Coordinates of C-alpha atoms in Angstrom, one line a residue:
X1 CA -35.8 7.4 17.0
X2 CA -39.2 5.6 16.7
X3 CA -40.1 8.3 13.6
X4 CA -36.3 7.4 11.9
X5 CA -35.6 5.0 8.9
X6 CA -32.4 5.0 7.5
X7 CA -32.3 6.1 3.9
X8 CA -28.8 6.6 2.1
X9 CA -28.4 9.2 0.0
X10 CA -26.6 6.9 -2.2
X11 CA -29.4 4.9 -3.0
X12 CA -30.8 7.3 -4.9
X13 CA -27.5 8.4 -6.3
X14 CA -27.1 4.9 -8.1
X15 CA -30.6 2.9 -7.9
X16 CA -34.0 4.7 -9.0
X17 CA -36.5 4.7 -6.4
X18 CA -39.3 2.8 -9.0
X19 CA -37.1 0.4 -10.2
X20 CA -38.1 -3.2 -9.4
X21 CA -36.2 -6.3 -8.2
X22 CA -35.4 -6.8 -11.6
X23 CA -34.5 -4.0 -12.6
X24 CA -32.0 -3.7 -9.6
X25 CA -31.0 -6.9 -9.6
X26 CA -29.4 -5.8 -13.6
X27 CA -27.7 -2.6 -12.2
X28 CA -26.3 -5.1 -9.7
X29 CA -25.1 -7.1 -12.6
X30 CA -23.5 -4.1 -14.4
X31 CA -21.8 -2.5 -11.0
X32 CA -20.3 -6.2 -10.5
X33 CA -19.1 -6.6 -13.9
X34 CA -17.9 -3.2 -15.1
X35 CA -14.5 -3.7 -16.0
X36 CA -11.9 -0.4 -17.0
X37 CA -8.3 -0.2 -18.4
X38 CA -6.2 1.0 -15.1
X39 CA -3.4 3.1 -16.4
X40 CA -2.8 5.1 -13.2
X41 CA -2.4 4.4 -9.4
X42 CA -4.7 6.1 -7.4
X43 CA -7.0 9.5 -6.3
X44 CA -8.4 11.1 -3.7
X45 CA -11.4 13.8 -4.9
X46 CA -12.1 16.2 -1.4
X47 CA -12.5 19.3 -1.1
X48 CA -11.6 19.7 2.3
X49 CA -10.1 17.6 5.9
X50 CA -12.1 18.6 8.7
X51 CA -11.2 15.9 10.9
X52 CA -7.6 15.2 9.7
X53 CA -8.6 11.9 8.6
X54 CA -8.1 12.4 4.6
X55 CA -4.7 13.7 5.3
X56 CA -3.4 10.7 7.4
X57 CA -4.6 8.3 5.2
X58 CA -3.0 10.5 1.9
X59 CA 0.5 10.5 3.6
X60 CA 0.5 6.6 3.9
X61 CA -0.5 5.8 0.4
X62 CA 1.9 8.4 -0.7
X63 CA 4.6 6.4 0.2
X64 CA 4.0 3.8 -2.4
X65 CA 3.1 6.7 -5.2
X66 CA 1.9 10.0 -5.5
X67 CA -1.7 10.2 -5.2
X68 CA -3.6 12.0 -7.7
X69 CA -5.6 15.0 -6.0
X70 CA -7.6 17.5 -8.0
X71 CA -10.1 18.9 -5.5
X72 CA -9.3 21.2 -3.1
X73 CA -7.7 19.4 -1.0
X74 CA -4.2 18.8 -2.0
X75 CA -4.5 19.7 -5.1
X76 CA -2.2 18.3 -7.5
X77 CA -4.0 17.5 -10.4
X78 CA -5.8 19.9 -13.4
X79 CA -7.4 16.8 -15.2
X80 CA -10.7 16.5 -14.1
X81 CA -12.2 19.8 -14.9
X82 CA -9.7 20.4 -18.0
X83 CA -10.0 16.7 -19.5
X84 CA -13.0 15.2 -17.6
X85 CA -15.2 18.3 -17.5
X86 CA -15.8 17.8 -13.6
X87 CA -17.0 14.4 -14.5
X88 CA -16.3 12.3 -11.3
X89 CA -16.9 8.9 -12.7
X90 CA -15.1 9.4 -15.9
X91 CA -11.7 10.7 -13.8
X92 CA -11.9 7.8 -11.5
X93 CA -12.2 5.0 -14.5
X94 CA -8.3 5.6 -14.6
X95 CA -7.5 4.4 -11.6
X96 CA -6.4 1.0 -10.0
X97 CA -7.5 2.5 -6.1
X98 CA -9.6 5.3 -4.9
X99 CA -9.5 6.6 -1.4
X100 CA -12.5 7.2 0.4
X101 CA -12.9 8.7 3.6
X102 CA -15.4 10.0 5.2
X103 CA -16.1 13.4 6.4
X104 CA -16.6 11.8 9.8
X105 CA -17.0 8.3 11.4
X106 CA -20.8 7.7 13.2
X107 CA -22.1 4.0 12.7
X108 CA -24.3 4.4 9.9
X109 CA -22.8 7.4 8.2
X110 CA -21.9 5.9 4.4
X111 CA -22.0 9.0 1.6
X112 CA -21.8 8.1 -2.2
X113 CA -17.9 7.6 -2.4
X114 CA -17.6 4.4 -1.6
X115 CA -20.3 3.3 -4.7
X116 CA -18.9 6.1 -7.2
X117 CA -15.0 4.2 -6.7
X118 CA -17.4 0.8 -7.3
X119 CA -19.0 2.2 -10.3
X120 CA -15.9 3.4 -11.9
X121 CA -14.4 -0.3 -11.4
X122 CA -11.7 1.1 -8.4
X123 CA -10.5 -0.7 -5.3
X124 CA -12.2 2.0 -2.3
X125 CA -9.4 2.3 0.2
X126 CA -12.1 3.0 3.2
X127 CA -12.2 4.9 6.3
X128 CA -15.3 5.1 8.4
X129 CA -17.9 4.7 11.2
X130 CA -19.1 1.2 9.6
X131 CA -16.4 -1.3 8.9
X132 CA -17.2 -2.7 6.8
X133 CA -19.9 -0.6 5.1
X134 CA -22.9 -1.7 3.8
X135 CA -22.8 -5.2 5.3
X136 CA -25.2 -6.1 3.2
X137 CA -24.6 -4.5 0.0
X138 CA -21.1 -4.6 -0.1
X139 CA -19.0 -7.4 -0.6
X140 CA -15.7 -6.6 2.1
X141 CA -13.6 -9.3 -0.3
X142 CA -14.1 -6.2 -2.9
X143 CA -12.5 -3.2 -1.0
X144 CA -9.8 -2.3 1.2
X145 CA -9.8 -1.0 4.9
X146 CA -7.4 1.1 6.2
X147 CA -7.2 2.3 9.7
X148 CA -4.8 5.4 9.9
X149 CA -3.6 4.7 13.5
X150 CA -2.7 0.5 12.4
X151 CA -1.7 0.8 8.8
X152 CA 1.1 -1.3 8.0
X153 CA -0.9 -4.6 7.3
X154 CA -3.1 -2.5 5.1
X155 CA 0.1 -0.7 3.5
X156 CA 1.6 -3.9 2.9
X157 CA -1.2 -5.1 1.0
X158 CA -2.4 -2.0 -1.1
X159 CA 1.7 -2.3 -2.0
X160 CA 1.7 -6.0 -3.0
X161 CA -1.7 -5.3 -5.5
X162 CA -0.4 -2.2 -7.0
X163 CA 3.0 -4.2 -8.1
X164 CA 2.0 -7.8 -8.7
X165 CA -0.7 -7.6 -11.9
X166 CA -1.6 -11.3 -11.1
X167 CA -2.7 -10.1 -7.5
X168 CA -4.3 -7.1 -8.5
X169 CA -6.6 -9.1 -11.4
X170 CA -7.2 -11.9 -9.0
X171 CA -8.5 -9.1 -6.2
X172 CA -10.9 -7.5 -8.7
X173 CA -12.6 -11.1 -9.3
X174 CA -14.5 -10.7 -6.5
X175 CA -17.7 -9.0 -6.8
X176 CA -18.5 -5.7 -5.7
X177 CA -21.9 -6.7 -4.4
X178 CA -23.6 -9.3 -1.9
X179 CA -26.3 -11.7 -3.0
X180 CA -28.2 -9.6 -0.2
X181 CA -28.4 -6.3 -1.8
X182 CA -31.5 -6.9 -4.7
X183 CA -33.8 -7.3 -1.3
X184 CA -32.3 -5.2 0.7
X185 CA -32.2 -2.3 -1.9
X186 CA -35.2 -3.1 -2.7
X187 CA -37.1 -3.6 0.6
X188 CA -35.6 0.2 1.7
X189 CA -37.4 1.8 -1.1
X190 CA -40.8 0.1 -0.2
X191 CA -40.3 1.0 3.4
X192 CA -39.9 4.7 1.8
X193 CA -43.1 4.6 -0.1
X194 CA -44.9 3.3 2.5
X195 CA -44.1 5.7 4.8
X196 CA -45.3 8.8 2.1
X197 CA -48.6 6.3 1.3
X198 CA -49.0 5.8 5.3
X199 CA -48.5 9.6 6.1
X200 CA -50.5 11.1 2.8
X201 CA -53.3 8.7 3.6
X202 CA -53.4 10.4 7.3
X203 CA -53.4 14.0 5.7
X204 CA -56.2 12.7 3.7
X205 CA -54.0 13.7 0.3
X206 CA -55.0 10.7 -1.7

C-alpha cells in the first residue's frame, strides 16, 4: 500500500534503532565473526506446525541424525529450560545447523530465526517465502536452502558438511552478512524516524 514500509521485526530484535552506521557496521563485524565450539548436530525450537512445513523438513534431516527439539513441537529435548534457562541463543551455540522455517511462506515474511541461528554462529537450514532472505543482508554463501518437496541435493549437502570437518570449517568462512547491509539497516531506520518526525510534525506534537 502507498501508507506501507516494510519494517522487520528482527531489526529491532538485533540492531538498535539509534545506532549509527558505525555502530552497525561493528555488530556486523561481531555477527560475521562470532565463532562457537559445535559439539552437537542440529535443532529445531517451534512450538507448533501449522502448515506442515516444520514437520517435512524435520523428517529429512532426521535421516542423517536425530534433531534436537525442545519446544513444543516434537519435543525431545529438556535442555533448554533445565540447562539454558529458556535462553535461545545460549542452546543454539551448540549446534553445527539450526532449522528455520517459517510459520508460513508470503514474499517478504522473514521473523527473527533466521538472525538468532546467525548470532549463535549456526548454519540456518531455511524454508520460506523469500529465497534467499534478506537479499541484501544476508549473504546466501552463509546458509542453506531446503525445499521439502526437491530435497535430495540439499540432503546431500547438509550430509557431506556434517561428516567432513574440512567442508564444514571451510562453509562457515563465509560471512554471514553482505557488504550491503550497514546502509540498508541503516537507511530502514531513517525511513522509520522520518515517518514519526513527518506524521508528529502534521499532529503538530513537536
Amino acid at each position: 500500500e502507498a501508507n506501507y514500509i516494510r519494517f522487520p521485526f528482527w531489526l529491532l530484535r538485533f540492531f538498535p534503532p539509534t545506532d549509527n552506521k558505525d555502530k552497525i557496521a561493528k555488530l556486523i563485524r561481531e555477527f560475521n565473526e562470532r565463532r562457537f565450539g559445535k559439539t552437537k548436530f542440529c535443532s529445531l525450537v517451534a512450538s507448533h506446525d501449522i502448515t506442515n512445513i516444520r514437520t517435512k523438513m524435520l523428517k529429512i534431516i532426521n535421516k542423517i541424525e536425530p534433531v534436537m527439539c525442545p519446544g513444543k513441537f516434537s519435543y525431545n529435548d529438556t535442555t533448554l529450560g533445565s540447562i539454558f534457562n529458556d535462553n535461545k541463543h545460549e542452546y543454539l551455540k551448540q549446534f553445527k545447523f539450526n532449522l528455520c522455517p517459517e510459520n508460513d511462506i508470503y514474499a517478504g515474511y522473514v521473523t527473527e530465526k533466521i538472525f538468532d541461528a546467525l548470532y549463535a554462529d549456526c548454519i540456518p537450514i531455511y524454508w520460506g517465502g523469500d529465497r534467499p532472505p534478506e537479499p541484501a543482508v544476508i549473504n546466501e554463501q552463509a546458509i542453506i536452502l531446503l525445499n521439502p518437496e526437491e530435497p535430495d541435493d540439499t540432503f546431500e549437502q547438509i550430509q557431506f558438511l556434517h561428516t567432513n570437518e574440512k567442508a564444514y570449517s571451510n562453509f562457515k568462512k563465509n560471512h554471514k552478512f553482505n557488504d550491503s547491509a550497514v546502509d540498508w539497516i541503516y537507511t530502514k531506520m531513517q525511513d522509520m524516524f522520518n515517518i514519526f518526525e513527518q506524521k508528529t510534525r502534521e499532529k503538530k506534537l513537536i
